[in-house]
PDB file of C-alpha atoms in Angstrom:
ATOM      1  CA  MET A  16      50.467 -77.372 -10.786  1.00 45.00           C
ATOM      2  CA  ARG A  17      47.883 -78.734 -12.454  1.00 49.00           C
ATOM      3  CA  GLY A  18      44.605 -75.733 -12.384  1.00 50.00           C
ATOM      4  CA  LEU A  19      46.857 -73.665 -11.235  1.00 53.00           C
ATOM      5  CA  ASN A  20      47.567 -70.340 -13.551  1.00 55.00           C
ATOM      6  CA  VAL A  21      50.962 -69.625 -11.927  1.00 54.00           C
ATOM      7  CA  PRO A  22      51.290 -66.385 -13.437  1.00 64.00           C
ATOM      8  CA  SER A  23      48.314 -65.140 -11.387  1.00 78.00           C
ATOM      9  CA  PHE A  24      49.371 -66.932  -8.650  1.00 80.00           C
ATOM     10  CA  TYR A  25      52.329 -64.926  -8.437  1.00 84.00           C
ATOM     11  CA  LYS A  26      51.203 -61.686  -9.262  1.00 87.00           C
ATOM     12  CA  ILE A  27      48.539 -62.156  -6.673  1.00 87.00           C
ATOM     13  CA  MET A  28      51.526 -62.902  -3.876  1.00 91.00           C
ATOM     14  CA  VAL A  29      52.986 -59.948  -5.127  1.00 91.00           C
ATOM     15  CA  PHE A  30      50.243 -57.282  -4.937  1.00 94.00           C
ATOM     16  CA  LYS A  31      49.394 -58.639  -1.302  1.00 94.00           C
ATOM     17  CA  GLU A  32      53.517 -58.409  -0.485  1.00 95.00           C
ATOM     18  CA  LYS A  33      53.171 -54.641  -1.650  1.00 95.00           C
ATOM     19  CA  VAL A  34      49.696 -53.876  -0.076  1.00 96.00           C
ATOM     20  CA  ASN A  35      51.164 -55.130   3.540  1.00 96.00           C
ATOM     21  CA  LYS A  36      54.294 -53.148   3.129  1.00 97.00           C
ATOM     22  CA  LEU A  37      52.628 -49.761   2.235  1.00 97.00           C
ATOM     23  CA  LEU A  38      49.846 -50.928   5.180  1.00 97.00           C
ATOM     24  CA  SER A  39      52.610 -51.745   7.782  1.00 96.00           C
ATOM     25  CA  GLU A  40      54.264 -48.289   6.741  1.00 96.00           C
ATOM     26  CA  ALA A  41      51.262 -46.131   7.316  1.00 96.00           C
ATOM     27  CA  LEU A  42      50.736 -48.030  10.470  1.00 96.00           C
ATOM     28  CA  SER A  43      54.150 -46.947  11.799  1.00 96.00           C
ATOM     29  CA  GLU A  44      53.456 -43.591  11.079  1.00 93.00           C
ATOM     30  CA  ARG A  45      50.814 -43.716  13.949  1.00 93.00           C
ATOM     31  CA  PRO A  46      51.101 -45.637  16.447  1.00 93.00           C
ATOM     32  CA  SER A  47      48.395 -45.622  18.420  1.00 94.00           C
ATOM     33  CA  LEU A  48      46.691 -47.183  15.249  1.00 96.00           C
ATOM     34  CA  PHE A  49      46.421 -50.991  14.631  1.00 96.00           C
ATOM     35  CA  LEU A  50      45.730 -53.872  12.229  1.00 96.00           C
ATOM     36  CA  ILE A  51      42.620 -55.608  12.667  1.00 95.00           C
ATOM     37  CA  ASP A  52      41.906 -57.539   9.459  1.00 95.00           C
ATOM     38  CA  LEU A  53      43.333 -57.034   6.135  1.00 95.00           C
ATOM     39  CA  THR A  54      41.693 -59.185   3.275  1.00 95.00           C
ATOM     40  CA  ILE A  55      43.054 -59.236  -0.122  1.00 93.00           C
ATOM     41  CA  THR A  56      40.672 -60.896  -2.691  1.00 92.00           C
ATOM     42  CA  ASP A  57      41.893 -63.151  -5.873  1.00 89.00           C
ATOM     43  CA  ALA A  58      39.697 -60.406  -7.656  1.00 91.00           C
ATOM     44  CA  PHE A  59      42.167 -57.442  -6.203  1.00 94.00           C
ATOM     45  CA  LYS A  60      39.681 -56.506  -3.831  1.00 95.00           C
ATOM     46  CA  VAL A  61      41.744 -54.585  -0.778  1.00 96.00           C
ATOM     47  CA  ILE A  62      39.591 -54.317   2.930  1.00 96.00           C
ATOM     48  CA  VAL A  63      41.210 -53.055   5.425  1.00 97.00           C
ATOM     49  CA  THR A  64      40.286 -52.839   8.940  1.00 96.00           C
ATOM     50  CA  LEU A  65      41.487 -51.158  11.762  1.00 96.00           C
ATOM     51  CA  ASP A  66      40.950 -49.787  15.214  1.00 96.00           C
ATOM     52  CA  ASP A  67      42.955 -46.979  17.754  1.00 95.00           C
ATOM     53  CA  ASP A  68      43.366 -46.783  21.004  1.00 92.00           C
ATOM     54  CA  ASN A  69      41.913 -43.814  21.534  1.00 90.00           C
ATOM     55  CA  GLY A  70      39.129 -44.902  18.482  1.00 89.00           C
ATOM     56  CA  VAL A  71      39.471 -44.320  14.948  1.00 93.00           C
ATOM     57  CA  VAL A  72      38.764 -41.415  13.559  1.00 94.00           C
ATOM     58  CA  LEU A  73      37.088 -41.085   9.823  1.00 95.00           C
ATOM     59  CA  GLN A  74      41.163 -39.231   8.776  1.00 95.00           C
ATOM     60  CA  ASP A  75      42.915 -42.439   9.972  1.00 96.00           C
ATOM     61  CA  CYS A  76      40.921 -44.035   7.280  1.00 96.00           C
ATOM     62  CA  ILE A  77      41.396 -41.445   4.556  1.00 96.00           C
ATOM     63  CA  ASP A  78      44.932 -41.367   5.813  1.00 96.00           C
ATOM     64  CA  VAL A  79      45.929 -44.892   5.293  1.00 97.00           C
ATOM     65  CA  SER A  80      43.723 -45.482   1.865  1.00 97.00           C
ATOM     66  CA  ARG A  81      45.834 -42.760   0.845  1.00 96.00           C
ATOM     67  CA  ALA A  82      49.282 -43.934   2.021  1.00 96.00           C
ATOM     68  CA  ILE A  83      48.196 -47.395   0.133  1.00 96.00           C
ATOM     69  CA  GLU A  84      46.173 -45.885  -3.091  1.00 95.00           C
ATOM     70  CA  SER A  85      48.826 -43.210  -3.819  1.00 94.00           C
ATOM     71  CA  ASN A  86      51.734 -45.850  -4.247  1.00 94.00           C
ATOM     72  CA  LEU A  87      50.085 -48.564  -6.262  1.00 93.00           C
ATOM     73  CA  ASP A  88      49.782 -48.356 -10.013  1.00 91.00           C
ATOM     74  CA  ARG A  89      46.290 -48.942 -11.229  1.00 89.00           C
ATOM     75  CA  GLU A  90      47.559 -48.846 -14.721  1.00 90.00           C
ATOM     76  CA  GLU A  91      49.875 -52.450 -13.475  1.00 89.00           C
ATOM     77  CA  GLN A  92      47.285 -53.571 -11.812  1.00 90.00           C
ATOM     78  CA  ASP A  93      43.724 -52.892 -10.801  1.00 93.00           C
ATOM     79  CA  PHE A  94      42.333 -52.846  -7.506  1.00 95.00           C
ATOM     80  CA  SER A  95      39.352 -51.974  -5.687  1.00 95.00           C
ATOM     81  CA  LEU A  96      40.255 -50.479  -1.549  1.00 97.00           C
ATOM     82  CA  GLU A  97      38.271 -50.227   1.233  1.00 96.00           C
ATOM     83  CA  VAL A  98      39.981 -48.770   3.990  1.00 97.00           C
ATOM     84  CA  ALA A  99      37.387 -48.764   7.762  1.00 96.00           C
ATOM     85  CA  SER A 100      36.933 -48.678  11.546  1.00 94.00           C
ATOM     86  CA  VAL A 101      36.161 -52.050  13.542  1.00 92.00           C
ATOM     87  CA  GLY A 102      32.453 -51.836  14.203  1.00 86.00           C
ATOM     88  CA  VAL A 103      30.779 -51.309  17.023  1.00 82.00           C
ATOM     89  CA  GLY A 104      29.397 -54.853  18.634  1.00 86.00           C
ATOM     90  CA  SER A 105      32.407 -56.072  16.017  1.00 92.00           C
ATOM     91  CA  PRO A 106      34.072 -59.019  18.411  1.00 95.00           C
ATOM     92  CA  LEU A 107      37.332 -58.686  19.709  1.00 96.00           C
ATOM     93  CA  LYS A 108      40.351 -60.337  18.043  1.00 94.00           C
ATOM     94  CA  ILE A 109      43.543 -59.098  19.747  1.00 95.00           C
ATOM     95  CA  VAL A 110      44.792 -58.750  23.131  1.00 96.00           C
ATOM     96  CA  ARG A 111      45.846 -54.762  22.340  1.00 96.00           C
ATOM     97  CA  GLN A 112      41.350 -54.643  21.780  1.00 96.00           C
ATOM     98  CA  TYR A 113      41.100 -56.205  25.670  1.00 97.00           C
ATOM     99  CA  LYS A 114      43.316 -53.729  27.203  1.00 96.00           C
ATOM    100  CA  LYS A 115      42.031 -50.762  24.985  1.00 94.00           C
ATOM    101  CA  ASN A 116      38.166 -51.573  26.463  1.00 95.00           C
ATOM    102  CA  ILE A 117      39.058 -52.410  30.339  1.00 96.00           C
ATOM    103  CA  GLY A 118      36.947 -50.610  32.301  1.00 96.00           C
ATOM    104  CA  ARG A 119      33.892 -51.363  29.773  1.00 95.00           C
ATOM    105  CA  THR A 120      31.327 -54.086  30.039  1.00 96.00           C
ATOM    106  CA  LEU A 121      31.778 -56.918  27.705  1.00 97.00           C
ATOM    107  CA  ILE A 122      29.681 -60.233  26.795  1.00 97.00           C
ATOM    108  CA  VAL A 123      31.908 -63.025  27.108  1.00 98.00           C
ATOM    109  CA  THR A 124      31.228 -66.176  25.573  1.00 97.00           C
ATOM    110  CA  THR A 125      33.203 -69.430  26.192  1.00 96.00           C
ATOM    111  CA  LYS A 126      32.624 -73.027  25.612  1.00 90.00           C
ATOM    112  CA  THR A 127      30.856 -73.471  28.575  1.00 94.00           C
ATOM    113  CA  GLU A 128      28.997 -69.944  29.300  1.00 95.00           C
ATOM    114  CA  LYS A 129      28.044 -66.386  28.397  1.00 96.00           C
ATOM    115  CA  ILE A 130      28.802 -63.486  31.373  1.00 96.00           C
ATOM    116  CA  GLU A 131      28.433 -60.163  31.052  1.00 96.00           C
ATOM    117  CA  ALA A 132      30.594 -58.779  32.927  1.00 97.00           C
ATOM    118  CA  GLU A 133      33.102 -55.264  33.559  1.00 97.00           C
ATOM    119  CA  LEU A 134      36.720 -56.212  32.244  1.00 98.00           C
ATOM    120  CA  VAL A 135      38.905 -55.073  34.836  1.00 98.00           C
ATOM    121  CA  ASP A 136      42.415 -56.572  33.543  1.00 97.00           C
ATOM    122  CA  ALA A 137      43.646 -57.978  30.134  1.00 97.00           C
ATOM    123  CA  ASN A 138      47.392 -59.544  29.677  1.00 97.00           C
ATOM    124  CA  GLU A 139      48.685 -61.783  26.888  1.00 97.00           C
ATOM    125  CA  ASP A 140      47.490 -65.094  28.102  1.00 97.00           C
ATOM    126  CA  PHE A 141      44.108 -63.612  29.546  1.00 97.00           C
ATOM    127  CA  ILE A 142      41.077 -61.928  30.724  1.00 98.00           C
ATOM    128  CA  ILE A 143      39.526 -60.717  34.055  1.00 98.00           C
ATOM    129  CA  LEU A 144      35.824 -59.976  34.444  1.00 98.00           C
ATOM    130  CA  SER A 145      34.079 -58.842  37.674  1.00 97.00           C
ATOM    131  CA  TRP A 146      30.223 -58.708  38.455  1.00 96.00           C
ATOM    132  CA  LYS A 147      27.322 -59.332  40.609  1.00 94.00           C
ATOM    133  CA  ALA A 148      25.764 -61.662  41.251  1.00 91.00           C
ATOM    134  CA  ARG A 149      23.209 -63.013  43.446  1.00 91.00           C
ATOM    135  CA  GLU A 150      23.488 -66.203  45.122  1.00 90.00           C
ATOM    136  CA  PRO A 151      21.553 -68.194  48.201  1.00 91.00           C
ATOM    137  CA  LYS A 152      22.260 -67.204  51.668  1.00 88.00           C
ATOM    138  CA  LYS A 153      25.686 -69.449  53.295  1.00 85.00           C
ATOM    139  CA  VAL A 154      23.655 -69.277  56.596  1.00 86.00           C
ATOM    140  CA  GLY A 155      19.949 -68.825  56.293  1.00 86.00           C
ATOM    141  CA  LYS A 156      17.185 -68.615  53.917  1.00 89.00           C
ATOM    142  CA  GLY A 157      17.184 -65.891  50.887  1.00 90.00           C
ATOM    143  CA  LYS A 158      19.486 -64.464  48.624  1.00 92.00           C
ATOM    144  CA  GLU A 159      22.455 -61.811  48.966  1.00 91.00           C
ATOM    145  CA  THR A 160      25.132 -60.181  46.712  1.00 92.00           C
ATOM    146  CA  VAL A 161      28.019 -61.652  45.888  1.00 92.00           C
ATOM    147  CA  GLN A 162      31.051 -59.949  44.163  1.00 95.00           C
ATOM    148  CA  LYS A 163      32.163 -62.185  41.625  1.00 94.00           C
ATOM    149  CA  GLU A 164      35.519 -62.347  39.708  1.00 96.00           C
ATOM    150  CA  GLN A 165      37.083 -65.035  37.061  1.00 96.00           C
ATOM    151  CA  GLN A 166      39.903 -65.330  34.663  1.00 97.00           C
ATOM    152  CA  ILE A 167      39.252 -66.402  31.484  1.00 97.00           C
ATOM    153  CA  PRO A 168      42.074 -67.474  28.933  1.00 97.00           C
ATOM    154  CA  TYR A 169      42.037 -66.370  25.675  1.00 97.00           C
ATOM    155  CA  THR A 170      41.942 -69.811  24.492  1.00 96.00           C
ATOM    156  CA  GLU A 171      38.125 -70.672  25.911  1.00 96.00           C
ATOM    157  CA  ILE A 172      36.645 -67.465  24.659  1.00 97.00           C
ATOM    158  CA  LYS A 173      34.505 -67.990  21.685  1.00 97.00           C
ATOM    159  CA  GLU A 174      33.462 -64.003  21.147  1.00 97.00           C
ATOM    160  CA  ALA A 175      33.608 -61.065  23.528  1.00 97.00           C
ATOM    161  CA  ILE A 176      31.615 -57.767  22.305  1.00 96.00           C
ATOM    162  CA  VAL A 177      32.185 -54.843  24.095  1.00 95.00           C
ATOM    163  CA  THR A 178      28.260 -53.689  25.233  1.00 94.00           C
ATOM    164  CA  VAL A 179      27.137 -49.985  24.115  1.00 84.00           C
ATOM    165  CA  THR A 180      25.143 -48.249  26.216  1.00 77.00           C
ATOM    166  CA  PHE A 181      23.031 -45.175  25.691  1.00 73.00           C
TER     167      PHE A 181
END
């Protein structure tokens, strides 16, 4: 392995495994809390992004941070740790997030269109969106309001964001 410092590569892999184990243990104690993203850089910066079925509170981030930090030895390996909730306006990444947001309005960008609609259902394979649209009348002149519904497989979704209304 030319150009690769094997001991430091091994050190990073061991550190990542340890963080993964500690994070899994912390999350197993809080069933409504779930992982959105875990990044561990080569400089040992740990970034944990969480979500919760009922919304993440500051105490959740503190508890997970402590569960990880208190079980790692800074003398053995110096590191930085950041634990945060998924931000408002962040794209949905996993099926559990879609299920959590049933009943809310999403802006969904697919390969061919952009739809703003209510998320009415989500399963392991696709979501179902519902919205009202103005379309030409089938008979006569003018337009009428029609209820539309569309099933979109996750594989077709480029981005989905929950709209925030105040």
